[in-house]
Coordinates of C-alpha atoms in Angstrom, one line a residue:
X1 CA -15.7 -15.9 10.0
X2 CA -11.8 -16.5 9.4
X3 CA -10.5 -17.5 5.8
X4 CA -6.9 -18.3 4.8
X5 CA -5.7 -16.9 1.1
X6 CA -2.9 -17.8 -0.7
X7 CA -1.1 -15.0 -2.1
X8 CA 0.9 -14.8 -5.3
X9 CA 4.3 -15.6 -3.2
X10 CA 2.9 -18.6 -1.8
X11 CA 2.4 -17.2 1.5
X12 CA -0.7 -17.1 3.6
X13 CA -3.2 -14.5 4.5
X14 CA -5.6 -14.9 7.7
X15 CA -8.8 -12.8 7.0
X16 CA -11.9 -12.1 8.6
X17 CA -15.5 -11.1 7.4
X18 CA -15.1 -7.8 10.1
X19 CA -11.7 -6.7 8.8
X20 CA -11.0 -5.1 5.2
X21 CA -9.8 -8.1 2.7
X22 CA -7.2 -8.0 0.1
X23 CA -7.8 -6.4 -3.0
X24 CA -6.7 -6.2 -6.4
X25 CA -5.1 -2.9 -5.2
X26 CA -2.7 -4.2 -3.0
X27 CA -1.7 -6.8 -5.0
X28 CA -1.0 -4.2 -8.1
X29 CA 1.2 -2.2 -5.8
X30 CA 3.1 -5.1 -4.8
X31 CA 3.8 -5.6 -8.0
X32 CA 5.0 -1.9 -8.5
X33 CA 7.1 -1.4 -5.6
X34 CA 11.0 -1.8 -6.0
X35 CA 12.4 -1.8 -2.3
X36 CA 15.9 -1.8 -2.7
X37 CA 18.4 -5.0 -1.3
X38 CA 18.0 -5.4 2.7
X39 CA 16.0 -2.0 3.0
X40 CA 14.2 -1.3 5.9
X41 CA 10.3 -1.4 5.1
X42 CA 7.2 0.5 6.7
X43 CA 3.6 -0.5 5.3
X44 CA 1.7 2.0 6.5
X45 CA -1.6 1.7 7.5
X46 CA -1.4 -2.4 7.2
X47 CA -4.7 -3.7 8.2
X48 CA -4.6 -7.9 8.0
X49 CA -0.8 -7.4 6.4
X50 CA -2.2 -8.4 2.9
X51 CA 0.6 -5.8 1.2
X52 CA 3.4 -6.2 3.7
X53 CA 3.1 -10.4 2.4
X54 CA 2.9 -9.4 -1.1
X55 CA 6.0 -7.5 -1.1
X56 CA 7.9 -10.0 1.8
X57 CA 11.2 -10.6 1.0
X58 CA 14.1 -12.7 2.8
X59 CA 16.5 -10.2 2.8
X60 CA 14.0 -6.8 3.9
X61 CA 13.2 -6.4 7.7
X62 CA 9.2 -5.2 7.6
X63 CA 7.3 -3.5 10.2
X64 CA 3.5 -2.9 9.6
X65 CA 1.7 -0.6 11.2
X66 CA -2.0 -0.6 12.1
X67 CA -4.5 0.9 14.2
X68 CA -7.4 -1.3 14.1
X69 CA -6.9 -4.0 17.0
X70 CA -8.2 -7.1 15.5
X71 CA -6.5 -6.2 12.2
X72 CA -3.6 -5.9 13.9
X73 CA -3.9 -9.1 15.9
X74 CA -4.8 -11.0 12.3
X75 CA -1.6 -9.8 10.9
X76 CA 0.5 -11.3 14.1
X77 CA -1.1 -14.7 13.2
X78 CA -0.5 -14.6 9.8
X79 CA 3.2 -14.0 10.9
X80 CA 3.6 -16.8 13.3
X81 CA 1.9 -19.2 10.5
X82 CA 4.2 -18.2 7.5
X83 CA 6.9 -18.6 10.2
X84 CA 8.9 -14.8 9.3
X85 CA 11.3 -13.9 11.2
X86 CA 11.9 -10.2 9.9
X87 CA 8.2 -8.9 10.2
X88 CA 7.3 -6.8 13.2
X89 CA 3.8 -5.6 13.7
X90 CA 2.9 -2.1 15.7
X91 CA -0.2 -1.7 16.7
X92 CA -0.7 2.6 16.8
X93 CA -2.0 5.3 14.8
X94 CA 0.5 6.9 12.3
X95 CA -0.9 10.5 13.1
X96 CA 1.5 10.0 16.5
X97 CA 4.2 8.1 14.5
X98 CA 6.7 10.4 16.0
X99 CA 5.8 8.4 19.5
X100 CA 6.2 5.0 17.5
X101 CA 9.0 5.4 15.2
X102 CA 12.6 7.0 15.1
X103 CA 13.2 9.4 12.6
X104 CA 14.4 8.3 9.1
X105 CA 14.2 4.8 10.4
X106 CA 12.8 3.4 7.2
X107 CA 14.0 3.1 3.3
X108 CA 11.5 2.4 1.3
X109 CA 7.4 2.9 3.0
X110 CA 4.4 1.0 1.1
X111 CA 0.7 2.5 1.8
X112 CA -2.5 1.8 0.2
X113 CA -4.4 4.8 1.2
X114 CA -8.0 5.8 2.0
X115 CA -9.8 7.2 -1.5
X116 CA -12.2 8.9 -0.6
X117 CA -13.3 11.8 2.4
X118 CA -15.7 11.0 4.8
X119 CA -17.6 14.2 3.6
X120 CA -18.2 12.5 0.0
X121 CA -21.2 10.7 1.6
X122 CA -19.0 6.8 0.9
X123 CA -18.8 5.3 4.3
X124 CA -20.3 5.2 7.4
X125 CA -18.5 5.6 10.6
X126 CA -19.4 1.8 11.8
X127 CA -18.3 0.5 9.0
X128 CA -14.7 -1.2 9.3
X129 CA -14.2 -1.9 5.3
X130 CA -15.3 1.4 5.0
X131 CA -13.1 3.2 7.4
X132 CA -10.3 1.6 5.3
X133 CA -11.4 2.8 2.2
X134 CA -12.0 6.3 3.6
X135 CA -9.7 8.7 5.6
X136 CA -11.8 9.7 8.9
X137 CA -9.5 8.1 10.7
X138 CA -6.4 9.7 9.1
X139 CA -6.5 12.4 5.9
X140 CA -3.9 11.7 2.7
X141 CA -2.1 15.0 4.7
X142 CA -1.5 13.6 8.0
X143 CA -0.1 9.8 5.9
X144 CA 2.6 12.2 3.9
X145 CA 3.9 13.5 7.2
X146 CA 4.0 10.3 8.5
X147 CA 6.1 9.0 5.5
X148 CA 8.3 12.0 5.1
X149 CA 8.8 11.3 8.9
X150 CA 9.8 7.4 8.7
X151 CA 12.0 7.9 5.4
X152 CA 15.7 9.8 5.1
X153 CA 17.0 11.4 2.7
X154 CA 16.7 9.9 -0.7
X155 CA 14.1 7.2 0.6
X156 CA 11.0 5.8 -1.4
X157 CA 7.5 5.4 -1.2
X158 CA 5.0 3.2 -3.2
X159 CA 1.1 3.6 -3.0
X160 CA -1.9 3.3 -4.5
X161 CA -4.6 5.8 -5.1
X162 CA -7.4 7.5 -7.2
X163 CA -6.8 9.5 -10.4
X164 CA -9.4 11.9 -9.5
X165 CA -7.6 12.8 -6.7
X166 CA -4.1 12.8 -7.8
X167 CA -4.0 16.3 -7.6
X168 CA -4.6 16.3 -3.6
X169 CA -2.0 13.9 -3.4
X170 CA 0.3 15.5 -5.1
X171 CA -0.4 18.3 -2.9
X172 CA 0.1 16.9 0.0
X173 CA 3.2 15.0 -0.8
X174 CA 5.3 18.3 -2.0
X175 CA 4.4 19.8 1.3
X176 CA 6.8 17.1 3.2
X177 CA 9.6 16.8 0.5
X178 CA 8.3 13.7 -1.2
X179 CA 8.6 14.1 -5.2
X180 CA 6.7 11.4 -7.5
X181 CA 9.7 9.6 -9.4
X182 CA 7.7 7.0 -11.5
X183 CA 3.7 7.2 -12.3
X184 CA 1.7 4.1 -13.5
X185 CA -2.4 4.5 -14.4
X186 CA -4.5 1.2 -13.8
X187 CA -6.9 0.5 -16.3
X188 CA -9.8 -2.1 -16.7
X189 CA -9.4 -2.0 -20.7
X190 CA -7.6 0.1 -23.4
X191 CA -10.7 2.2 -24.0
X192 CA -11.5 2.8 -20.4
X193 CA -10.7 6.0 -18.0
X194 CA -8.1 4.8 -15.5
X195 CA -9.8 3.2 -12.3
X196 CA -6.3 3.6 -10.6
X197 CA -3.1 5.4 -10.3
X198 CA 0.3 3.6 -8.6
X199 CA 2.4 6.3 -7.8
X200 CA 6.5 5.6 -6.4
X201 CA 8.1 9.2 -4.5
X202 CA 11.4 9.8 -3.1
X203 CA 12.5 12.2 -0.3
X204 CA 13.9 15.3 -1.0
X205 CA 15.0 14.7 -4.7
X206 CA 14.6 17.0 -7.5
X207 CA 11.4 17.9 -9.2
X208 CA 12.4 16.8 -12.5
X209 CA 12.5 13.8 -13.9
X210 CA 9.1 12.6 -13.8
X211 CA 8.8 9.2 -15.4
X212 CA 5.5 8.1 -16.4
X213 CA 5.1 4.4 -17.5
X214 CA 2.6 2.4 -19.8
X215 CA -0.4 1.5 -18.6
X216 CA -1.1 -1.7 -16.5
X217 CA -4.6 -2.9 -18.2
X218 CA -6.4 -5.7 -16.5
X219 CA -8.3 -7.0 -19.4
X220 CA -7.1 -7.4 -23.2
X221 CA -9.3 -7.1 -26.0
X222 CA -11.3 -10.0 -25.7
X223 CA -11.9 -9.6 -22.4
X224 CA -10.0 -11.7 -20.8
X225 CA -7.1 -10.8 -18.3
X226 CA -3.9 -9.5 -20.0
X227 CA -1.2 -11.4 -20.2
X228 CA 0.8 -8.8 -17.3
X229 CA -2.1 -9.3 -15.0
X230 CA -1.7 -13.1 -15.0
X231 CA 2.0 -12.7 -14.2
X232 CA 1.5 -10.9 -11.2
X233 CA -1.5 -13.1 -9.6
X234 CA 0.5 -16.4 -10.6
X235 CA 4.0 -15.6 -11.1
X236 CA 6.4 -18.1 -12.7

């Protein structure tokens, strides 16, 4: 079944009950990414578009990229209704990027990444929200050569992942030159472990420098959403 959302920008989202919705996720990293003036923009991995929306902006040219056909095709439609004109949507898979995309085409790249490995026992192979959520289709490894690939010299990325697999990330992004820049932990409350970790690299830069910012809690208190929550699902 299709659905239209509204997203925080005012623009419109086509989903489908057999593609992976937006999240909360997406929406936090769109709220953490800082793609410079009229930079050239890669969301990797795009799915429906849900991120590459959240962060649209008049002056950015945006290409998603997404391997999943009907995810793809959902993403073209949401295009045509919001009526962009600097959005491009490839349909390919980003471990053959260097068949897809120049190199050091892009500025700034935005990826929500799978969590978990399809050996952790979390998803099964038929399972389309799944295979989003998991990387049997393409391991944290093969998306930080694809990012190092897109981005030149002194280029950013922005994504979203786990905490208790920040170390594998980190990993995996120092192999290909990418060095985290700014660090942000999601948290549910004050007094809960993180559920969340928004992470911002840059190409090539120096390994100092490391700035790690307050936490972004989803719930004050009493409960109820924090204040900088609200801002980003209904912005002024």
């Amino acid at each position: 079944m299709q659905s239209t959302e509204q997203l925080p920008n005012g623009l419109e989202l086509l989903q489908r009950d057999d593609c992976f919705k937006l999240g909360q996720d997406s929406v936090l990293l769109s709220a953490f990414a800082r793609p410079r003036r009229f930079a050239k923009v890669l969301d990797l991995g795009a799915g429906t578009g849900a991120l590459a929306l959240l962060c649209w902006r008049a002056d950015l040219q945006i290409t998603g990229l997404e391997i999943q056909p009907e995810a793809a095709q959902l993403f073209r439609q949401s295009v045509e209704v919001n009526k962009l004109e600097n959005v491009t949507v490839l349909e390919g898979d980003l471990r053959k990027i260097r068949n897809l995309l120049p190199h050091g085409c892009m500025d700034y790249v935005l990826c929500n990444p799978p969590y978990f490995k399809r050996s952790a026992g979390k998803v099964s192979p038929l399972d389309a929200h799944a295979m989003a959520r998991a990387d049997g289709q393409a391991g944290i490894e093969d998306i930080a050569v694809a990012i190092s690939y897109v981005l030149g010299s002194g280029g950013k990325c922005a994504m979203v992942f786990r905490p208790e697999r920040l170390l594998s990330l980190f990993a995996a992004l120092q192999r290909v030159r990418l060095v985290p820049k700014r660090l942000r932990f999601v948290h549910q409350a004050a007094w809960k472990a993180p559920s969340a970790v928004l992470v911002e690299c840059r190409k090539g830069s120096s390994p100092e420098g490391l700035a790690v910012e307050p936490p972004l809690l989803i719930c004050g208190e009493d409960g109820s959403y924090s204040a900088e929550y609200q801002s980003i699902y209904h912005p002024d």
